[in-house]
Coordinates of C-alpha atoms and ligand atoms in Angstrom, one line a residue:
M1 CA 49.1 37.8 25.7
Q2 CA 46.5 40.2 25.8
D3 CA 47.2 41.8 22.1
K4 CA 47.4 38.3 20.7
I5 CA 44.3 37.0 22.2
E6 CA 42.8 40.7 20.3
K7 CA 43.7 40.0 16.8
L8 CA 42.5 36.5 16.7
R9 CA 39.2 37.7 18.6
E10 CA 39.2 40.5 15.4
K11 CA 40.0 37.7 12.4
A12 CA 38.3 35.2 14.3
L13 CA 35.2 37.4 13.9
K14 CA 35.7 38.4 10.4
L15 CA 36.3 34.7 9.5
I16 CA 32.6 34.3 10.7
E17 CA 31.7 37.3 9.1
D18 CA 32.2 36.8 5.9
V19 CA 30.7 33.2 6.2
K20 CA 27.9 32.4 2.9
S21 CA 27.4 29.1 3.9
S22 CA 26.6 26.6 6.2
E23 CA 28.9 24.3 5.7
E24 CA 31.7 27.1 5.8
L25 CA 30.1 28.1 9.4
E26 CA 30.9 24.8 10.4
R27 CA 34.4 24.8 8.8
A28 CA 35.6 28.2 10.6
R29 CA 33.5 26.6 13.8
V30 CA 36.1 23.8 13.5
S31 CA 39.2 26.1 13.0
L32 CA 38.6 28.3 15.8
L33 CA 37.2 26.0 18.3
G34 CA 37.8 23.0 16.7
K35 CA 40.4 20.3 18.8
K36 CA 43.2 21.8 17.1
G37 CA 41.6 25.5 16.5
E38 CA 43.0 28.9 17.1
I39 CA 41.7 29.5 20.3
T40 CA 41.5 25.9 22.3
G41 CA 45.7 26.5 21.2
L42 CA 46.1 29.4 22.7
I43 CA 43.4 28.2 26.0
R44 CA 45.7 25.1 26.7
S45 CA 48.9 27.5 25.5
I46 CA 48.0 28.9 29.4
G47 CA 50.1 26.7 30.4
K48 CA 52.9 27.8 29.9
L49 CA 52.3 31.9 30.5
P50 CA 53.7 32.7 33.8
P51 CA 51.8 32.2 36.9
E52 CA 50.7 35.9 37.6
E53 CA 49.3 36.3 33.9
R54 CA 47.4 33.4 33.7
P55 CA 44.5 34.6 35.5
L56 CA 43.5 37.6 33.2
A57 CA 44.5 35.4 30.1
G58 CA 42.3 32.7 31.0
K59 CA 39.5 35.3 32.2
L60 CA 39.6 36.9 28.3
L61 CA 40.3 33.8 26.7
N62 CA 37.0 32.3 28.1
A63 CA 35.3 35.4 26.7
L64 CA 37.1 35.1 22.9
K65 CA 35.0 31.8 23.0
R66 CA 31.9 32.4 24.8
E67 CA 31.6 35.3 22.7
V68 CA 32.5 33.4 19.6
E69 CA 30.2 30.6 20.0
E70 CA 27.7 33.2 20.4
K71 CA 28.3 34.5 16.8
I72 CA 28.4 31.0 15.4
E73 CA 24.9 30.5 16.6
E74 CA 23.3 34.2 15.4
K75 CA 25.3 33.3 11.8
R76 CA 23.6 30.0 12.0
K77 CA 20.0 31.6 12.2
T78 CA 20.9 34.0 9.6
L79 CA 22.1 30.6 6.6
P80 CA 20.1 28.8 4.9
K81 CA 19.2 25.2 6.1
V82 CA 18.7 22.9 3.7
R83 CA 19.7 24.0 -0.2
K84 CA 15.8 24.4 -1.5
V85 CA 15.5 22.2 -4.2
K86 CA 12.5 23.4 -7.0
I87 CA 10.1 20.3 -7.8
D88 CA 8.6 20.1 -10.5
T89 CA 5.2 18.4 -9.6
S90 CA 3.9 18.0 -13.3
I91 CA 6.5 15.0 -14.5
P92 CA 5.0 11.6 -14.7
G93 CA 5.3 9.2 -11.2
R94 CA 7.9 6.5 -12.7
R95 CA 5.9 3.0 -11.5
P96 CA 8.9 1.5 -10.2
K97 CA 9.3 -2.3 -11.7
T98 CA 7.3 -5.1 -9.8
G99 CA 9.1 -9.1 -9.6
A100 CA 7.7 -11.9 -11.5
L101 CA 8.1 -15.3 -12.1
H102 CA 10.1 -17.1 -14.8
P103 CA 8.0 -18.1 -17.8
L104 CA 9.6 -21.5 -16.9
T105 CA 8.4 -21.4 -13.4
R106 CA 5.7 -20.6 -14.0
I107 CA 4.8 -22.9 -16.4
E108 CA 6.5 -25.4 -14.5
E109 CA 3.8 -24.7 -11.8
E110 CA 0.4 -25.2 -13.9
I111 CA 1.9 -28.6 -15.3
V112 CA 2.8 -29.9 -11.6
D113 CA -0.6 -28.6 -10.9
I114 CA -3.5 -30.4 -12.9
F115 CA -1.5 -33.2 -12.2
M116 CA -1.5 -32.6 -8.4
R117 CA -5.8 -32.1 -8.6
M118 CA -5.3 -35.6 -10.4
G119 CA -4.3 -37.3 -6.9
F120 CA -1.1 -37.0 -7.8
S121 CA 2.0 -35.5 -5.2
V122 CA 5.5 -33.7 -5.9
E123 CA 8.8 -35.8 -5.6
Y124 CA 12.5 -34.2 -5.6
G125 CA 15.4 -35.9 -6.6
P126 CA 18.8 -35.2 -6.9
E127 CA 20.4 -33.4 -10.0
I128 CA 23.9 -34.3 -9.5
E129 CA 23.1 -38.4 -9.8
T130 CA 25.0 -42.1 -10.0
D131 CA 25.5 -43.8 -13.4
Y132 CA 23.3 -46.6 -11.2
Y133 CA 19.8 -44.0 -11.3
N134 CA 20.3 -42.6 -14.5
F135 CA 21.0 -45.2 -15.9
T136 CA 21.8 -49.2 -14.7
A137 CA 18.3 -48.9 -12.6
L138 CA 16.0 -47.6 -15.5
N139 CA 17.0 -50.9 -17.8
T140 CA 20.0 -48.4 -19.5
P141 CA 22.8 -51.3 -20.3
E142 CA 26.4 -49.8 -20.7
H143 CA 26.4 -50.0 -24.3
H144 CA 23.7 -48.5 -24.8
P145 CA 23.6 -45.0 -27.1
A146 CA 22.2 -42.1 -23.8
R147 CA 25.3 -42.9 -22.2
D148 CA 27.1 -41.5 -24.9
L149 CA 29.8 -39.3 -23.8
H150 CA 28.4 -36.7 -25.9
D151 CA 25.3 -36.9 -24.3
T152 CA 26.0 -36.8 -20.5
F153 CA 28.3 -34.3 -18.5
Y154 CA 30.5 -36.5 -16.6
L155 CA 32.1 -35.1 -13.4
E156 CA 36.0 -36.1 -12.3
D157 CA 34.4 -38.1 -9.7
G158 CA 32.5 -40.6 -11.7
N159 CA 28.7 -39.0 -11.2
L160 CA 27.2 -37.2 -13.6
L161 CA 24.6 -35.1 -14.1
R162 CA 21.4 -36.4 -14.4
T163 CA 20.2 -36.6 -18.5
H164 CA 16.1 -36.7 -17.7
T165 CA 14.3 -36.3 -14.1
S166 CA 13.5 -40.6 -15.0
P167 CA 16.4 -41.8 -12.0
V168 CA 13.8 -40.1 -9.4
Q169 CA 11.3 -42.8 -10.3
I170 CA 14.1 -45.4 -8.7
R171 CA 14.6 -43.5 -5.6
V172 CA 10.6 -43.2 -5.0
M173 CA 10.1 -46.4 -6.3
E174 CA 12.9 -47.7 -3.9
K175 CA 11.8 -45.6 -0.4
K176 CA 7.9 -46.3 -1.3
K177 CA 6.0 -49.3 -2.3
P178 CA 3.3 -48.9 -4.4
P179 CA -0.1 -47.9 -5.1
L180 CA 2.1 -44.6 -6.5
R181 CA 1.0 -41.9 -8.2
I182 CA 3.7 -38.8 -8.5
I183 CA 5.1 -35.9 -10.4
S184 CA 8.4 -34.7 -9.9
P185 CA 9.3 -31.5 -12.7
G186 CA 13.1 -30.2 -12.0
R187 CA 16.4 -29.7 -13.8
A188 CA 18.7 -32.3 -16.8
Y189 CA 21.3 -31.5 -18.6
R190 CA 22.5 -33.0 -21.9
F191 CA 25.8 -32.6 -24.2
D192 CA 24.0 -30.3 -26.3
P193 CA 24.7 -27.0 -28.0
F194 CA 23.0 -24.1 -27.4
D195 CA 20.6 -23.6 -30.3
P196 CA 17.0 -22.7 -31.0
S197 CA 16.0 -26.0 -30.3
H198 CA 18.9 -26.8 -27.3
S199 CA 19.7 -26.0 -24.3
P200 CA 22.6 -27.9 -22.4
V201 CA 20.0 -27.0 -19.1
F202 CA 16.7 -28.2 -19.0
H203 CA 13.3 -28.9 -17.3
Q204 CA 11.3 -31.5 -17.0
V205 CA 7.8 -33.1 -15.8
E206 CA 8.7 -36.9 -14.8
G207 CA 5.1 -39.0 -13.8
L208 CA 5.1 -42.5 -12.5
W209 CA 1.5 -43.7 -11.5
V210 CA 1.9 -47.6 -10.3
D211 CA -1.1 -49.5 -9.5
R212 CA -2.6 -53.0 -9.7
D213 CA -4.0 -53.3 -13.1
V214 CA -2.8 -49.6 -14.8
S215 CA -3.0 -49.8 -18.3
F216 CA -2.0 -47.8 -21.3
S217 CA -5.5 -46.1 -21.8
D218 CA -5.1 -45.1 -18.2
L219 CA -1.4 -43.4 -19.5
K220 CA -3.3 -41.7 -22.8
G221 CA -6.1 -40.3 -20.7
T222 CA -4.3 -39.0 -18.1
L223 CA -2.7 -37.9 -21.1
E224 CA -5.6 -36.3 -22.6
A225 CA -7.0 -34.9 -19.8
F226 CA -3.4 -33.4 -18.8
G227 CA -3.3 -31.5 -22.4
K228 CA -7.3 -30.6 -22.4
E229 CA -6.3 -28.4 -19.0
L230 CA -3.3 -26.8 -20.6
F231 CA -5.1 -26.0 -24.1
G232 CA -8.2 -26.4 -24.2
K233 CA -10.6 -28.4 -24.8
E234 CA -10.1 -29.6 -28.5
T235 CA -6.7 -30.3 -27.9
R236 CA -6.2 -34.0 -29.1
I237 CA -3.1 -36.7 -27.5
K238 CA -1.1 -39.5 -30.1
L239 CA 0.7 -41.6 -29.0
V240 CA 3.4 -42.5 -31.5
P241 CA 4.9 -45.6 -31.2
H242 CA 9.2 -45.7 -29.5
Y243 CA 11.5 -47.1 -27.3
F244 CA 12.5 -46.1 -24.3
P245 CA 14.6 -49.3 -21.9
F246 CA 13.2 -48.1 -19.3
T247 CA 9.3 -48.4 -20.8
E248 CA 8.1 -50.9 -22.9
P249 CA 6.2 -50.4 -25.1
S250 CA 7.2 -46.7 -25.2
A251 CA 5.3 -43.8 -26.9
E252 CA 6.1 -40.7 -28.1
V253 CA 3.4 -38.3 -26.8
H254 CA 2.4 -36.0 -29.2
L255 CA -0.2 -33.0 -28.9
S256 CA -2.8 -32.2 -31.3
C257 CA -0.9 -27.6 -32.6
P258 CA -2.3 -25.4 -30.6
F259 CA -1.3 -22.9 -33.4
C260 CA -3.6 -24.6 -35.9
K261 CA -5.4 -26.6 -34.8
E262 CA -3.7 -29.6 -36.8
K263 CA -4.4 -27.2 -39.7
G264 CA -0.5 -27.1 -40.1
C265 CA 1.6 -24.4 -39.5
R266 CA 5.3 -23.0 -38.8
V267 CA 4.8 -24.4 -35.3
C268 CA 3.9 -27.8 -35.7
K269 CA 5.8 -28.0 -38.9
Y270 CA 3.2 -28.5 -41.4
T271 CA 2.3 -31.7 -40.0
G272 CA -0.3 -30.4 -37.6
W273 CA 0.7 -31.8 -34.2
V274 CA 3.8 -31.0 -31.8
E275 CA 6.0 -33.9 -29.5
I276 CA 5.5 -32.7 -26.3
A277 CA 7.1 -35.8 -24.4
G278 CA 8.0 -39.8 -24.2
C279 CA 6.3 -42.1 -22.1
G280 CA 5.7 -45.9 -21.7
M281 CA 4.2 -48.8 -19.4
V282 CA 7.6 -49.3 -16.7
H283 CA 9.5 -52.1 -17.6
P284 CA 9.2 -55.0 -15.7
E285 CA 12.4 -55.0 -15.2
V286 CA 12.6 -51.7 -13.7
L287 CA 10.2 -52.7 -11.6
R288 CA 12.0 -56.1 -10.6
G289 CA 14.7 -54.0 -9.9
V290 CA 13.3 -52.0 -7.6
G291 CA 11.6 -55.1 -5.7
I292 CA 8.0 -54.2 -7.3
D293 CA 6.7 -57.6 -8.4
P294 CA 5.9 -57.0 -11.9
Y295 CA 3.0 -59.5 -11.8
Q296 CA 1.4 -57.8 -8.7
W297 CA 1.8 -54.2 -9.9
T298 CA 1.9 -52.3 -13.3
G299 CA 3.1 -48.3 -14.1
F300 CA 3.4 -45.7 -16.6
A301 CA 5.3 -43.1 -16.5
F302 CA 5.8 -39.9 -19.2
G303 CA 8.8 -37.6 -19.2
M304 CA 7.7 -34.4 -20.3
G305 CA 9.5 -31.0 -21.3
V306 CA 9.1 -28.1 -19.9
E307 CA 10.8 -25.5 -22.3
R308 CA 8.9 -26.9 -25.1
I309 CA 5.5 -26.4 -23.8
A310 CA 6.6 -23.2 -22.9
M311 CA 7.3 -22.4 -26.2
L312 CA 3.8 -23.6 -27.2
R313 CA 1.6 -21.7 -24.4
Y314 CA 3.7 -17.8 -25.6
G315 CA 4.4 -19.2 -28.9
I316 CA 8.9 -18.7 -28.9
D317 CA 10.6 -20.3 -31.5
D318 CA 13.7 -19.9 -30.1
I319 CA 14.9 -21.3 -26.5
R320 CA 17.5 -19.5 -25.4
N321 CA 15.2 -16.6 -24.8
F322 CA 14.7 -18.0 -21.6
Y323 CA 18.2 -18.3 -20.7
E324 CA 18.8 -14.8 -21.3
N325 CA 17.4 -13.1 -19.1
D326 CA 16.6 -10.2 -21.5
L327 CA 13.8 -8.5 -18.9
R328 CA 12.3 -7.2 -22.3
F329 CA 11.5 -10.8 -23.3
I330 CA 10.5 -11.8 -20.2
E331 CA 8.1 -9.1 -19.2
G332 CA 6.5 -9.7 -22.9
L333 CA 5.0 -12.8 -22.0
R334 CA 3.3 -11.8 -18.8
Ligands
LIG1 N1 13.1 -40.0 -19.8 C1 12.9 -39.9 -20.8 C2 13.8 -38.3 -21.8 O1 14.3 -38.0 -21.3 C3 11.3 -39.5 -21.0 C4 10.5 -40.5 -20.4 C5 10.1 -40.4 -19.5 C6 9.7 -41.7 -21.8 C7 9.2 -41.8 -18.7 C8 9.3 -43.0 -20.5 C9 8.9 -43.2 -19.7 O2 13.2 -39.2 -23.3

């Protein structure tokens, strides 16, 4: 046994001597003093020796253990603690990217903000709608082409993805009594191809004002004030007769082209005007359907395309840019 211990001692001291890094030192420590280490193994085997040999073996092994521990500590002090990393202080720093709101979100917030300053409050409605709110209550009879399978995403349970934000008009008028002055921003869906001017998902801001004696000129004044706020003082608004089942009369809202100031350019297709919204006086049938007496109350409504306005604002000619999340595009618009 004594021999064995002496041999192990030599081996252990050599092992520690030869170590060149702190990793190697740790490996050496484990191989000697770890749970399955050689010294630990010998200490455990003391119990198997004849009783008269045990005291000496114990003494020697304890001494060995202590000596090896000390040597390891000594060695540790001679080894470099961390590998030295060379730092080149002349390299320019890398600026961390800051997060920012998506351009559509920012334009939507701007639109909402302008209307809030005109006294409108904000309401929200569900994107999954029933046929009733999306069509029927909006005076859209069953044979109306807007119900065509090609335009609407129908769900298996018979519900649909709202094709516009107008169902929120109904939900609000069912809940609250006039006078009402609300806007409702949100997503809408149509079964359209994804091309430069169409996206199957897009954003609208709906507006609704119901009060006594609300007139078509109130509608025009409101939209004109909005246009000037968003695109500048020279901006003009033109209402072009149109048809919507839920408004009468109805119009398309045309905005004087913010790029060429009505001179005609590529953006406005050389007409000087761009369409940004649909609008009209709330149809008496729609009011009656939600229990509002059309002889007592009148209202106007509008629904504007957020993408269209953002494209005009930023001078973008392809709607798909908003949905591809290419950071080079999104950051370029800040
Ligand atoms: N909902 C119509 C559309 O999406 C726009 C609209 C809203 C028209 C309100 C009139 C009144 O095309």
